[in-house]
mmCIF file of C-alpha atoms in Angstrom:
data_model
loop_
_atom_site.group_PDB
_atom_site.id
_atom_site.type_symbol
_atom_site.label_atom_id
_atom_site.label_comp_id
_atom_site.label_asym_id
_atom_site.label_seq_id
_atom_site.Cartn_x
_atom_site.Cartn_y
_atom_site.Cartn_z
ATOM 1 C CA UNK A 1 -34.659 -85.231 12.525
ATOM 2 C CA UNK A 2 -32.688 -83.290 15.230
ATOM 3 C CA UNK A 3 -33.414 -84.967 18.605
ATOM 4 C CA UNK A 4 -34.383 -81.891 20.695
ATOM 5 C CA UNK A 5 -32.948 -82.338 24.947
ATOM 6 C CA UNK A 6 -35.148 -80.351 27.596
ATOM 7 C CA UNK A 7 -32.750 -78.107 29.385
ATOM 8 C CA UNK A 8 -32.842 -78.805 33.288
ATOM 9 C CA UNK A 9 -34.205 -75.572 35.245
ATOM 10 C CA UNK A 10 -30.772 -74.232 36.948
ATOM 11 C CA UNK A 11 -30.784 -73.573 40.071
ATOM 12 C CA UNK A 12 -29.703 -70.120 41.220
ATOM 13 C CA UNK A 13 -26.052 -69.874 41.185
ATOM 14 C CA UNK A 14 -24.305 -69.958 44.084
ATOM 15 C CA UNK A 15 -20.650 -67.835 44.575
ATOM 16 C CA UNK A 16 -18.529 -70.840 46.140
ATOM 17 C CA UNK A 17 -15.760 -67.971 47.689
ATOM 18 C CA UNK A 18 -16.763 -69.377 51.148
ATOM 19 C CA UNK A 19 -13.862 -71.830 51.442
ATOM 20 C CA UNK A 20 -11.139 -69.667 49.837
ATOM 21 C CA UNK A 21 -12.380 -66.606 51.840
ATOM 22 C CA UNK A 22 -12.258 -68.624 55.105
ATOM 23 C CA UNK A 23 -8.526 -70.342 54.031
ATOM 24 C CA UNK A 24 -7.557 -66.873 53.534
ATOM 25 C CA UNK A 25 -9.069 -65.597 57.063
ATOM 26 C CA UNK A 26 -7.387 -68.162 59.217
ATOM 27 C CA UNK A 27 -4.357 -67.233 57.344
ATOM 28 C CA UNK A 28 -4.874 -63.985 58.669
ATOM 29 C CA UNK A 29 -5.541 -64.636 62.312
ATOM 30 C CA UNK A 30 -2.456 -66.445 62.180
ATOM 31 C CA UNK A 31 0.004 -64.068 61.006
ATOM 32 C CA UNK A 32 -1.953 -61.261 61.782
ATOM 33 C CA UNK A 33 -3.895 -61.774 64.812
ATOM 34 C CA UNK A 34 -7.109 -60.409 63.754
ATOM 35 C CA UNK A 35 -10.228 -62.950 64.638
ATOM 36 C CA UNK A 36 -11.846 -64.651 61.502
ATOM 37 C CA UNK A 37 -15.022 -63.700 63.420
ATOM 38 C CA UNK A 38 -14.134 -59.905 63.648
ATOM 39 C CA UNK A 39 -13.141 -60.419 59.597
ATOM 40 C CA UNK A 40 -16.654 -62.143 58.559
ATOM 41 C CA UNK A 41 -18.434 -59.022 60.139
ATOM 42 C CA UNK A 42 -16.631 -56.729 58.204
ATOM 43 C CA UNK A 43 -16.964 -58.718 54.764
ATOM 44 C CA UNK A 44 -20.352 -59.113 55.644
ATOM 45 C CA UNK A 45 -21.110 -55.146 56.199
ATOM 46 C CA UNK A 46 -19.175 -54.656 52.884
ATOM 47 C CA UNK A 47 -20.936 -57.223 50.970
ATOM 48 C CA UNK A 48 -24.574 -55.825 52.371
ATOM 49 C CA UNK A 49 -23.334 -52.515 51.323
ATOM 50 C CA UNK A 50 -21.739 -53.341 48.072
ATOM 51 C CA UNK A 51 -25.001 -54.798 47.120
ATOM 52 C CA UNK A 52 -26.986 -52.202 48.191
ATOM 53 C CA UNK A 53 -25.236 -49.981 45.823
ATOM 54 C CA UNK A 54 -25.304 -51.952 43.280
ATOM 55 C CA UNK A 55 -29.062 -53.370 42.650
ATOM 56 C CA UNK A 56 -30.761 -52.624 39.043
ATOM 57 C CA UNK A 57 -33.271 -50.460 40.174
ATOM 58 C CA UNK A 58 -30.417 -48.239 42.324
ATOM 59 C CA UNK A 59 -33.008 -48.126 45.062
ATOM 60 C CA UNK A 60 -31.203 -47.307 48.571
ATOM 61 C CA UNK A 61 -33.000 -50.313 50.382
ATOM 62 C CA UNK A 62 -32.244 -50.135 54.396
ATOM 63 C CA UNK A 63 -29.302 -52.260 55.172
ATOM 64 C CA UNK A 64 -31.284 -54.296 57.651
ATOM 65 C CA UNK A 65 -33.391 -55.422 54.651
ATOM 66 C CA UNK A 66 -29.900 -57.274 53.547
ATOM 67 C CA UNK A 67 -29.033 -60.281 54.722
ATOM 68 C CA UNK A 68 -25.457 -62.296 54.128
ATOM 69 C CA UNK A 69 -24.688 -65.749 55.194
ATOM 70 C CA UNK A 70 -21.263 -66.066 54.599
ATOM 71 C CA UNK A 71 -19.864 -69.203 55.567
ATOM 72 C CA UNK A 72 -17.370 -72.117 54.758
ATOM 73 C CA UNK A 73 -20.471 -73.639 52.449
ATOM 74 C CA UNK A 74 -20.291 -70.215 49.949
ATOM 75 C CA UNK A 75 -21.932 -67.037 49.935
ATOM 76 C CA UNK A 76 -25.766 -66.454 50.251
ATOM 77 C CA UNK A 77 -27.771 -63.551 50.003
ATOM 78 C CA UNK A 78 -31.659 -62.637 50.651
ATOM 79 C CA UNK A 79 -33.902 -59.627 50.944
ATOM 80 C CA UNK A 80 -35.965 -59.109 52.890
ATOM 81 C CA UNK A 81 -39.916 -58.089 52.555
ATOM 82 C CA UNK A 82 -43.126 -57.415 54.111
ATOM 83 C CA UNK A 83 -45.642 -59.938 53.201
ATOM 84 C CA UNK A 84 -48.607 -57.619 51.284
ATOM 85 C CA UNK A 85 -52.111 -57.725 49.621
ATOM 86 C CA UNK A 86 -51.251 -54.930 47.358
ATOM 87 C CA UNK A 87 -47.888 -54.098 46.190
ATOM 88 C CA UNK A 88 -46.655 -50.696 46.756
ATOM 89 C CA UNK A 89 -42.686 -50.902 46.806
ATOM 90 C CA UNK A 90 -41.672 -53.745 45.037
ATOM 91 C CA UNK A 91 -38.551 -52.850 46.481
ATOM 92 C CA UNK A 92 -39.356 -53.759 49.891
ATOM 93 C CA UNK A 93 -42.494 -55.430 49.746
ATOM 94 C CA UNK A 94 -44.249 -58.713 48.238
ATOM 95 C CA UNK A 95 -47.702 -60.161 47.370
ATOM 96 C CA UNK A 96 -49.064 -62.291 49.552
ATOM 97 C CA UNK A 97 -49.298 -65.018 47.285
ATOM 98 C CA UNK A 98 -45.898 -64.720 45.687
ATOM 99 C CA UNK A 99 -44.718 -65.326 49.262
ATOM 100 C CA UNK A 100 -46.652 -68.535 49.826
ATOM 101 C CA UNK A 101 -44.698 -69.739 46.983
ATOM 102 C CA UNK A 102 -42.274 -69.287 49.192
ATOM 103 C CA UNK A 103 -43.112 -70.126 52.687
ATOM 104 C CA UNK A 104 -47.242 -71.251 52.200
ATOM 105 C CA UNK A 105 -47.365 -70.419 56.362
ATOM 106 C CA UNK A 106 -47.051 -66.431 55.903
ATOM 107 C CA UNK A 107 -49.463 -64.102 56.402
ATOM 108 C CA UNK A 108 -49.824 -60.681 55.830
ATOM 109 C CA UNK A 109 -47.462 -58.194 57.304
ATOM 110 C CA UNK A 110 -45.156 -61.046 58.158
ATOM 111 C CA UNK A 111 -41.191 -60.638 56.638
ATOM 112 C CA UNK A 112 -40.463 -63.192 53.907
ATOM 113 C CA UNK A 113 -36.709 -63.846 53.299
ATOM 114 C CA UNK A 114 -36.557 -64.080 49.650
ATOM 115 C CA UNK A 115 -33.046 -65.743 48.029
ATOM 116 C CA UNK A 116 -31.045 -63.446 45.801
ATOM 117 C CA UNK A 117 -29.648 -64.598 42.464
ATOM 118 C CA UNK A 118 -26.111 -63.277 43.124
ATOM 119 C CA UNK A 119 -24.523 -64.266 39.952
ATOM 120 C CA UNK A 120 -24.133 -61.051 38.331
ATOM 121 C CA UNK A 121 -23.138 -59.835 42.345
ATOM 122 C CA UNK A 122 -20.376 -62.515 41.803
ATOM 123 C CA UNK A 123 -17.314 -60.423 40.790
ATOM 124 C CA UNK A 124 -18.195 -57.870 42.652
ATOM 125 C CA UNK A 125 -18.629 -59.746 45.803
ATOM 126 C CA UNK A 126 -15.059 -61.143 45.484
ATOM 127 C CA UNK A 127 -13.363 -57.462 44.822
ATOM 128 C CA UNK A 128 -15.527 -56.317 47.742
ATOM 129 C CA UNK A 129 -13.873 -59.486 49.829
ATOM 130 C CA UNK A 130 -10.362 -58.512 48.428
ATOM 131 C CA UNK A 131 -10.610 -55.044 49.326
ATOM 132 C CA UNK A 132 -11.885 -55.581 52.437
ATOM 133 C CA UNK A 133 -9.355 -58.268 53.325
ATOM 134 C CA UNK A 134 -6.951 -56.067 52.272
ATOM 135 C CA UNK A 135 -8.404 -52.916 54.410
ATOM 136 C CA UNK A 136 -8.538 -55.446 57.273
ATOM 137 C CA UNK A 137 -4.920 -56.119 57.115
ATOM 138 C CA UNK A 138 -3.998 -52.492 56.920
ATOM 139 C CA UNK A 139 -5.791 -51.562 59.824
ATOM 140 C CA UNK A 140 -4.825 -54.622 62.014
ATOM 141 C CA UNK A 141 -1.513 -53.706 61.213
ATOM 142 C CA UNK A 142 -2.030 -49.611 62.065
ATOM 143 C CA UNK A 143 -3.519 -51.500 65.639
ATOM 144 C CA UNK A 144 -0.397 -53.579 66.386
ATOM 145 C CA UNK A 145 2.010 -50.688 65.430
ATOM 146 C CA UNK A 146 -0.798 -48.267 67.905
ATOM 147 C CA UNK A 147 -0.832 -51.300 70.209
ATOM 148 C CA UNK A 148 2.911 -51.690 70.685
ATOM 149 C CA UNK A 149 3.624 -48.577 71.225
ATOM 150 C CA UNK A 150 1.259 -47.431 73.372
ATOM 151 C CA UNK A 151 2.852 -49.793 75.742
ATOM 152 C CA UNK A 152 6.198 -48.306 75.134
ATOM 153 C CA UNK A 153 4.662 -44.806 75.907
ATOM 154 C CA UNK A 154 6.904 -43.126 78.412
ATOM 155 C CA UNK A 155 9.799 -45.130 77.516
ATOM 156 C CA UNK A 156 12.966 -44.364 76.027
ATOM 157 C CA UNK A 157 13.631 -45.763 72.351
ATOM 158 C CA UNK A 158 16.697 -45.261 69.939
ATOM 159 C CA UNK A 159 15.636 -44.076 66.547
ATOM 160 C CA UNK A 160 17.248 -42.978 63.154
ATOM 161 C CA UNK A 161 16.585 -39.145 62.260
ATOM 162 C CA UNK A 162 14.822 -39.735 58.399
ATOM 163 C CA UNK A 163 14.884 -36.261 57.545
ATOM 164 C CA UNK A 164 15.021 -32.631 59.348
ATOM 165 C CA UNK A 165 11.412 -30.631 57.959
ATOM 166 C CA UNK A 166 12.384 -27.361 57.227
ATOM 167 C CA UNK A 167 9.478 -25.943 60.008
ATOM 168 C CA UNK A 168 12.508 -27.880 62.482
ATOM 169 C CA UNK A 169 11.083 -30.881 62.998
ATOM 170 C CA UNK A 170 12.556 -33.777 62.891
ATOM 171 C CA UNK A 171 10.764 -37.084 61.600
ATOM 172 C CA UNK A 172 13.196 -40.558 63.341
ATOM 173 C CA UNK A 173 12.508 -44.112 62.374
ATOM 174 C CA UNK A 174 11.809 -45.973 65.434
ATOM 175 C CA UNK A 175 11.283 -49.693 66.698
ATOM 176 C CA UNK A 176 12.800 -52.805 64.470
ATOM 177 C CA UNK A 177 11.263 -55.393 61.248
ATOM 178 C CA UNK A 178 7.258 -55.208 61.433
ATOM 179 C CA UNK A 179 6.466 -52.724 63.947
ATOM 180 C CA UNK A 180 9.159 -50.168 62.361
ATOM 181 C CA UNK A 181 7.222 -46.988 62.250
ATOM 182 C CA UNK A 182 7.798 -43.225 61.956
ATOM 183 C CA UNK A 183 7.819 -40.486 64.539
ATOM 184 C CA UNK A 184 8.002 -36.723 64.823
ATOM 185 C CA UNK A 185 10.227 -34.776 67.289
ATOM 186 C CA UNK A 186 8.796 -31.189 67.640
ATOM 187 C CA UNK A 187 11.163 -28.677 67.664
ATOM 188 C CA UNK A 188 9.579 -27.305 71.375
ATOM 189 C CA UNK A 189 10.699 -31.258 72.339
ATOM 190 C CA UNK A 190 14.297 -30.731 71.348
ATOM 191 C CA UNK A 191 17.195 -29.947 73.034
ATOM 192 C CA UNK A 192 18.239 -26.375 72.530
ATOM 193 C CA UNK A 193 21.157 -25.963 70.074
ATOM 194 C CA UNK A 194 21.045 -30.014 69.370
ATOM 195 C CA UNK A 195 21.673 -30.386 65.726
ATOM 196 C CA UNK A 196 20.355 -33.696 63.796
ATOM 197 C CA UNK A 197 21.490 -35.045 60.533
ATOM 198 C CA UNK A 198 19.748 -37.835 57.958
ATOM 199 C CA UNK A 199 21.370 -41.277 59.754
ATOM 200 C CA UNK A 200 22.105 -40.120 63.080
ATOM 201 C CA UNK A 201 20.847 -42.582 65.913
ATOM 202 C CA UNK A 202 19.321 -40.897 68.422
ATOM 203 C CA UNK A 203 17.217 -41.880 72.224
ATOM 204 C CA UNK A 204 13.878 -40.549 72.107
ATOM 205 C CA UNK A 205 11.537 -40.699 74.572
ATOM 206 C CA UNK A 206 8.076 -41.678 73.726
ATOM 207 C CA UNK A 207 5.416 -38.947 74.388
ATOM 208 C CA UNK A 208 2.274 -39.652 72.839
ATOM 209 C CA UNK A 209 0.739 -42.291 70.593
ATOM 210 C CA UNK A 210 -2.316 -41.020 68.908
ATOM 211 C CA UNK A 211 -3.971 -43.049 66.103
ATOM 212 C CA UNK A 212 -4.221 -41.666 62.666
ATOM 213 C CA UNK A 213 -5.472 -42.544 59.056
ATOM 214 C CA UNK A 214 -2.286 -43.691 57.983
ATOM 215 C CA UNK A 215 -1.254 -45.330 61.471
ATOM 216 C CA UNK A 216 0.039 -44.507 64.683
ATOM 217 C CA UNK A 217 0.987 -40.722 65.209
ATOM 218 C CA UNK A 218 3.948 -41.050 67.710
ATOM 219 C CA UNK A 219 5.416 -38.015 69.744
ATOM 220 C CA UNK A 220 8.840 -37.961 70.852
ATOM 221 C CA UNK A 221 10.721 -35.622 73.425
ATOM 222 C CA UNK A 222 14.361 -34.997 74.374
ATOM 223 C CA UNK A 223 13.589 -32.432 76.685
ATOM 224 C CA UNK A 224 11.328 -34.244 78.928
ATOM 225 C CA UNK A 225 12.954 -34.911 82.441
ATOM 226 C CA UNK A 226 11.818 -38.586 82.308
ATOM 227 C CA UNK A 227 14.659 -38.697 79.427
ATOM 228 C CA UNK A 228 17.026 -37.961 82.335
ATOM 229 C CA UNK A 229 15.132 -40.910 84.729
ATOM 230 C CA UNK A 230 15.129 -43.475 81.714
ATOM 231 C CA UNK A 231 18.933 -43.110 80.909
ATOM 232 C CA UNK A 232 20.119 -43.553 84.673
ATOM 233 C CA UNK A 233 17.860 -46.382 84.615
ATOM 234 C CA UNK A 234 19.642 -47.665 81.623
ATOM 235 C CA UNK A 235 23.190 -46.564 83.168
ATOM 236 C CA UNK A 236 22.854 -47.337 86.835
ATOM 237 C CA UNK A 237 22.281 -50.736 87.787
ATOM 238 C CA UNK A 238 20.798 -50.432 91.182
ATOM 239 C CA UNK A 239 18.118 -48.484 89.867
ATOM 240 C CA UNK A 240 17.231 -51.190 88.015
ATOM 241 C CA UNK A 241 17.601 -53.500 90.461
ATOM 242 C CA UNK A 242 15.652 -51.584 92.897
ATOM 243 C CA UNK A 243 18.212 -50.598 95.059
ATOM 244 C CA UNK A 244 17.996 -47.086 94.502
ATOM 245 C CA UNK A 245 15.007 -44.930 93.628
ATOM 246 C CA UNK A 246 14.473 -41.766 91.852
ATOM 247 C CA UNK A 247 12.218 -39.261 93.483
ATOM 248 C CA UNK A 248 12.476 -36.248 91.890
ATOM 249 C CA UNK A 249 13.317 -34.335 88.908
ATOM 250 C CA UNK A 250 13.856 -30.607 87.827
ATOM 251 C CA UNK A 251 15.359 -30.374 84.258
ATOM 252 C CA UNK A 252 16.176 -27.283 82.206
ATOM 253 C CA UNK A 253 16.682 -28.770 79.137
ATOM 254 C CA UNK A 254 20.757 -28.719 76.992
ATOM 255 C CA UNK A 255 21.533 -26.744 80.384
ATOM 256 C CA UNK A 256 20.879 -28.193 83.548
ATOM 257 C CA UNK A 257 18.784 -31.115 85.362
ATOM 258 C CA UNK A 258 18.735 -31.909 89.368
ATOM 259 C CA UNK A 259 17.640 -35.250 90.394
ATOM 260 C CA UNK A 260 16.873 -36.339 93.585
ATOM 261 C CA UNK A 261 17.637 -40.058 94.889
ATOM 262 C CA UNK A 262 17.247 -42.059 97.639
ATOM 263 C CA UNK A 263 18.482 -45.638 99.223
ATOM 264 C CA UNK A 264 16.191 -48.547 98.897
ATOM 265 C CA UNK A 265 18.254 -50.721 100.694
ATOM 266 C CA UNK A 266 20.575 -50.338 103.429
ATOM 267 C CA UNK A 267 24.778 -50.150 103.308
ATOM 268 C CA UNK A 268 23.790 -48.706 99.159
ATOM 269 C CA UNK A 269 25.341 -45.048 98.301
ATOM 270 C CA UNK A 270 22.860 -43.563 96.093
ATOM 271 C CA UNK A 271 24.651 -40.806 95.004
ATOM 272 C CA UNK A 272 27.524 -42.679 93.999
ATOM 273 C CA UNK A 273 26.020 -45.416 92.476
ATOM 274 C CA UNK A 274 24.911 -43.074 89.795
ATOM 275 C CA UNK A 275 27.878 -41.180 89.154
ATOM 276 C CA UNK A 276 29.293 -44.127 89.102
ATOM 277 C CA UNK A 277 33.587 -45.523 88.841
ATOM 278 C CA UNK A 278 35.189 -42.731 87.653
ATOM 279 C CA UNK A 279 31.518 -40.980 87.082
ATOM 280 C CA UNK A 280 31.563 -43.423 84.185
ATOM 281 C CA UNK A 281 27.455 -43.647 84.633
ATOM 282 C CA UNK A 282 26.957 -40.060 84.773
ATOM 283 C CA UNK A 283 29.047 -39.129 82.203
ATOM 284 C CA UNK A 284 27.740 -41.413 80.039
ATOM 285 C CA UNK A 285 24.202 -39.502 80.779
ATOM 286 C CA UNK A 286 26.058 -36.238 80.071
ATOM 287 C CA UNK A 287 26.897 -37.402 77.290
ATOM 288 C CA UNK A 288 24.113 -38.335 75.717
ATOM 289 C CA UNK A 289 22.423 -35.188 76.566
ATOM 290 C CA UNK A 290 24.869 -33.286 75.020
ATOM 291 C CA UNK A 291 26.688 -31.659 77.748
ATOM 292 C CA UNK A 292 23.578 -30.945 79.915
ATOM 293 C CA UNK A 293 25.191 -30.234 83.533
ATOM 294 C CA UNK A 294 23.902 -32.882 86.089
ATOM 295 C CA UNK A 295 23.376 -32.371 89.649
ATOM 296 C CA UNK A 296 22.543 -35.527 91.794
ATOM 297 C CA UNK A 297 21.483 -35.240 95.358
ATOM 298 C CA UNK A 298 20.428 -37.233 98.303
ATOM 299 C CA UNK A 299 16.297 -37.066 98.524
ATOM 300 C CA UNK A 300 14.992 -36.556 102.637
ATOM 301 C CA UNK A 301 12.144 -36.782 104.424
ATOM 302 C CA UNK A 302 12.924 -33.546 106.008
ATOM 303 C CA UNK A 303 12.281 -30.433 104.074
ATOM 304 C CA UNK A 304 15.263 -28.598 105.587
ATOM 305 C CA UNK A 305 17.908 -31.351 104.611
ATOM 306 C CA UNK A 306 15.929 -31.901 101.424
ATOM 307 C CA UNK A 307 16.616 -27.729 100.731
ATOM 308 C CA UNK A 308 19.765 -27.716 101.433
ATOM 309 C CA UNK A 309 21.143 -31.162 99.030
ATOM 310 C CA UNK A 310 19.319 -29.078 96.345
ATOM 311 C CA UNK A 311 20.941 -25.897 96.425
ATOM 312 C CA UNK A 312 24.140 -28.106 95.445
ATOM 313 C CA UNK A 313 26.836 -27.261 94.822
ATOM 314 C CA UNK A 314 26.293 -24.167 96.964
ATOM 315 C CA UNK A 315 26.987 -24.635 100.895
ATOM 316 C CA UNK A 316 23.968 -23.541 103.254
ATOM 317 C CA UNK A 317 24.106 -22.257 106.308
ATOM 318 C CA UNK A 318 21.111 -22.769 107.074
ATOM 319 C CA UNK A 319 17.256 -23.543 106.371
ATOM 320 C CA UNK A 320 14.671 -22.826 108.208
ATOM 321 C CA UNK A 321 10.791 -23.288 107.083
ATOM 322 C CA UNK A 322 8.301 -20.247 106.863
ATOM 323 C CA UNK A 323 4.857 -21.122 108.533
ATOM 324 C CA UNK A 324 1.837 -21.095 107.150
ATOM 325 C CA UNK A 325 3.711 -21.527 103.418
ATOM 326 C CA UNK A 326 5.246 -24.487 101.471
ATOM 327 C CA UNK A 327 8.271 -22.203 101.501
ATOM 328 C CA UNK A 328 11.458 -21.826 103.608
ATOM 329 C CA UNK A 329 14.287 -18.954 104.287
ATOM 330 C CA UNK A 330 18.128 -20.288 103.537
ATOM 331 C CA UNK A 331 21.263 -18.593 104.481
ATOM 332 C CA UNK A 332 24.109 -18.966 103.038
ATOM 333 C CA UNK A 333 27.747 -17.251 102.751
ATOM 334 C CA UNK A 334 28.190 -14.635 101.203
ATOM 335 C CA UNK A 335 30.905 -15.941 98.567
ATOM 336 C CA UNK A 336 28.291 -18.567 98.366
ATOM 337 C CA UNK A 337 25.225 -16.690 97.072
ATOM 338 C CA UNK A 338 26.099 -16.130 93.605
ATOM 339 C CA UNK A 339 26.404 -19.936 93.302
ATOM 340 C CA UNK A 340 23.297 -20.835 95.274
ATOM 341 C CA UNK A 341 21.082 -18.305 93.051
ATOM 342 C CA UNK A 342 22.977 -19.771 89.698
ATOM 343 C CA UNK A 343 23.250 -18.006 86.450
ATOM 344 C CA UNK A 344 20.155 -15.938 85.723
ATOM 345 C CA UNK A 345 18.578 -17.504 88.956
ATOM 346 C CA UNK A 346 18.976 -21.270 87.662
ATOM 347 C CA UNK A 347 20.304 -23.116 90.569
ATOM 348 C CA UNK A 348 17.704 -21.809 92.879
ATOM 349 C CA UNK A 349 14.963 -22.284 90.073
ATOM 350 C CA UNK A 350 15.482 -26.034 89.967
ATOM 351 C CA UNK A 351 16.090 -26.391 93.176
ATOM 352 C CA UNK A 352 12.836 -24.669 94.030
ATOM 353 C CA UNK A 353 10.841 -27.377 91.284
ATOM 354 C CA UNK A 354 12.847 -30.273 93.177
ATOM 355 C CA UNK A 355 11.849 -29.757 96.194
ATOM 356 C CA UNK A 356 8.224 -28.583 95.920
ATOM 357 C CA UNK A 357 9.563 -25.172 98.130
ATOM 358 C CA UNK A 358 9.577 -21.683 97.325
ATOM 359 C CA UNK A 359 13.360 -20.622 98.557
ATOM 360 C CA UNK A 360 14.517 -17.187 99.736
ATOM 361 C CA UNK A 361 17.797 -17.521 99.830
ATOM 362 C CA UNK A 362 19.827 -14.669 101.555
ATOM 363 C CA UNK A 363 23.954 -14.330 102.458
ATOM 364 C CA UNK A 364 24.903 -14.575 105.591
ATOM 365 C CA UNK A 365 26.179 -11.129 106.776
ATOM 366 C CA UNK A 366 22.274 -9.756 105.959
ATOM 367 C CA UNK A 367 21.004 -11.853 107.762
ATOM 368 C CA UNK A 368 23.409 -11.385 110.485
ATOM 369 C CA UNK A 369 21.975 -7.554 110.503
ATOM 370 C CA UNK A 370 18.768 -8.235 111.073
#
């Protein structure tokens, strides 16, 4: 006769993903940087959730009814319900005596944490880890790239032009291995009649960094004056250095810019320190910039001096400030007012934006008259 074995009661399974989730986590904060704290939150929100979703009777129990201990030991899981004479939502509530089985000191209308077989929640409590790993890679990665370079915002950057959009823009490649990422130059942020091919390395400077789905949105500008700042700070060693200082800037972008600089130190030409041996540094700016015409003058104190270095190259006469107004009267000679005034009124234009002052300029014999 067939010897018959009693079958041990099993216990209720127990998903042992703790270790290899934790392994994994560490791994993470490691080469990622992202807490394992920050990480158990989030698997533990997607594991409440996932099982939320997923119960047999597809009821849409509150989430603080869910509770996930996720540690090193494995993955538990218990619901939680309000300790009842009579049953009305077995979803959310249990009998009295059921939950003395359980914990013999409850008493009605007390919370009873009741253990959750989770083997059937196995497999989908390791995709939901997997995925949310995964998720929690993607977006630590979208917050070092959004990180980074919202450090780097105002600086200048050399980037690779990917591809010209046929709206004008023009989407570059910037930054180097990991935190390589893509960025748009609007066509109101380029440099008129600057042409840009697939391959061509180009300096940007770094506008915006806004955060998006699908990572960092980064905007880019040629035209902004602080392009002009950021290359003589790349060209001119003493600005580096500290020696000289940029005060001002007026820029009319692929035509004209006016900077204004002063001496941070004594016995130190600021002028010529950033044009330069043989305007090496300021042609290398020019350069860059594609041609844009460069004006560098000596920043004062005094509003009249100040006037007068900006109308360069024109020669002044004279400046004299009108009271009551942030404005001031110059004379100049009269083979000297076409220059002074510039094409179309440019010269006097930027000069006007450097200094802060609205300019009347007039020629000398006029002025004479009166």
């Amino acid at each position: 006769m067939a010897r018959t074995t009693k079958s041990k009661k099993q216990a209720a399974p127990q998903v042992d993903i703790g270790a290899e989730i934790f392994a994994s986590l560490r791994e993470l904060e490691k080469i990622k940087g992202i807490p394992v704290d920050y990480m158990v939150d989030r698997l533990k929100q997607a594991l409440t959730s996932a099982y939320r979703k997923d119960r047999e009777d597809h009821r849409d129990i509150p989430a603080e009814n869910v509770v996930v201990d996720l540690s090193e030991k494995g993955l538990f899981l218990s619901l939680l319900k309000t300790a009842v004479e009579e049953v009305e939502d077995t979803a959310l509530e249990i009998q009295i005596d059921a939950a003395r089985n359980l914990n013999p000191n409850v008493q009605v209308g007390d919370t009873v944490s009741i253990p959750v077989d989770i083997q059937k929640f196995g497999r989908i409590a390791a995709q939901t880890a997997k995925q949310v790993v995964i998720q929690g890679i993607r977006e630590a990665e979208r917050g070092v790239i959004y990180d980074s370079y919202s450090s780097k915002s105002q600086e200048l950057l050399t980037g690779t032009v990917l591809r010209v959009d046929p709206s004008g823009d023009v989407f570059i490649r910037i930054g180097q291995g990991n935190e390589q990422n893509d960025a748009v130059l609007r066509t109101s942020e380029q440099i008129p009649g600057e042409t840009y091919t697939p391959g061509q390395l180009i300096r940007v400077y770094i506008l915006e960094v806004h955060r998006a789905n699908r990572g960092p949105m980064i905007q880019v500008s040629r035209t902004h004056p602080n392009v002009v700042r950021r290359l003589f700070e790349l060209e001119t060693p003493e600005i580096a250095e500290g020696q000289v200082e940029i005060r001002n800037i007026a820029r009319e972008a692929g035509s004209r810019s006016k900077i204004a600089v002063r001496a941070a130190m004594e016995n130190v030409d600021p002028v010529g320190a950033c044009v330069g041996p043989r305007g090496g540094r300021v042609g290398a700016v020019v350069e860059e910039l594609c041609g844009e015409k460069i004006d560098i003058v000596v920043w004062s104190e005094d509003p009249c001096q100040y006037v007068k270095a900006a109308l360069s190259p024109a020669d002044v006469v004279s400046v004299s400030l009108i009271p009551g107004q942030k404005a001031c009267r110059v004379i100049v000679p009269d083979d000297q007012l076409s220059l002074a005034i510039g094409k179309e009124g440019q010269n006097a234009r930027l000069a006007a934006r450097l200094t802060g002052y609205k300019i009347d300029i007039k020629p000398q014999s006029q002025a004479e008259e009166v």
